[in-house]
């Protein structure tokens, strides 16, 4: 799941994937 977290950090540009990853991490 480390890769997903990295994607969230890299996707913070505003792609929308960061929101999905954040939801997964929050869950």
Short mmCIF file of C-alpha atoms in Angstrom, two decimals:
data_model
loop_
_atom_site.label_atom_id
_atom_site.label_comp_id
_atom_site.label_asym_id
_atom_site.label_seq_id
_atom_site.Cartn_x
_atom_site.Cartn_y
_atom_site.Cartn_z
CA UNK A 1 0.00 0.00 0.00
CA UNK A 2 3.07 2.21 0.13
CA UNK A 3 2.79 2.77 -3.60
CA UNK A 4 -0.80 3.97 -3.23
CA UNK A 5 0.30 6.51 -0.63
CA UNK A 6 3.03 7.75 -2.95
CA UNK A 7 0.44 8.07 -5.72
CA UNK A 8 -1.70 10.20 -3.42
CA UNK A 9 1.23 12.50 -2.69
CA UNK A 10 2.15 12.72 -6.37
CA UNK A 11 -1.51 13.00 -7.44
CA UNK A 12 -2.04 16.04 -5.20
CA UNK A 13 -1.61 18.14 -8.34
CA UNK A 14 -5.36 17.88 -8.88
CA UNK A 15 -5.80 14.73 -10.96
CA UNK A 16 -8.53 13.46 -8.63
CA UNK A 17 -6.75 10.19 -7.86
CA UNK A 18 -5.43 11.70 -4.63
CA UNK A 19 -9.02 11.94 -3.36
CA UNK A 20 -9.62 8.25 -4.06
CA UNK A 21 -6.36 7.25 -2.39
CA UNK A 22 -7.09 9.46 0.61
CA UNK A 23 -10.48 7.77 0.96
CA UNK A 24 -8.80 4.35 0.89
CA UNK A 25 -6.24 5.45 3.48
CA UNK A 26 -8.96 6.99 5.66
CA UNK A 27 -11.00 3.80 5.43
#
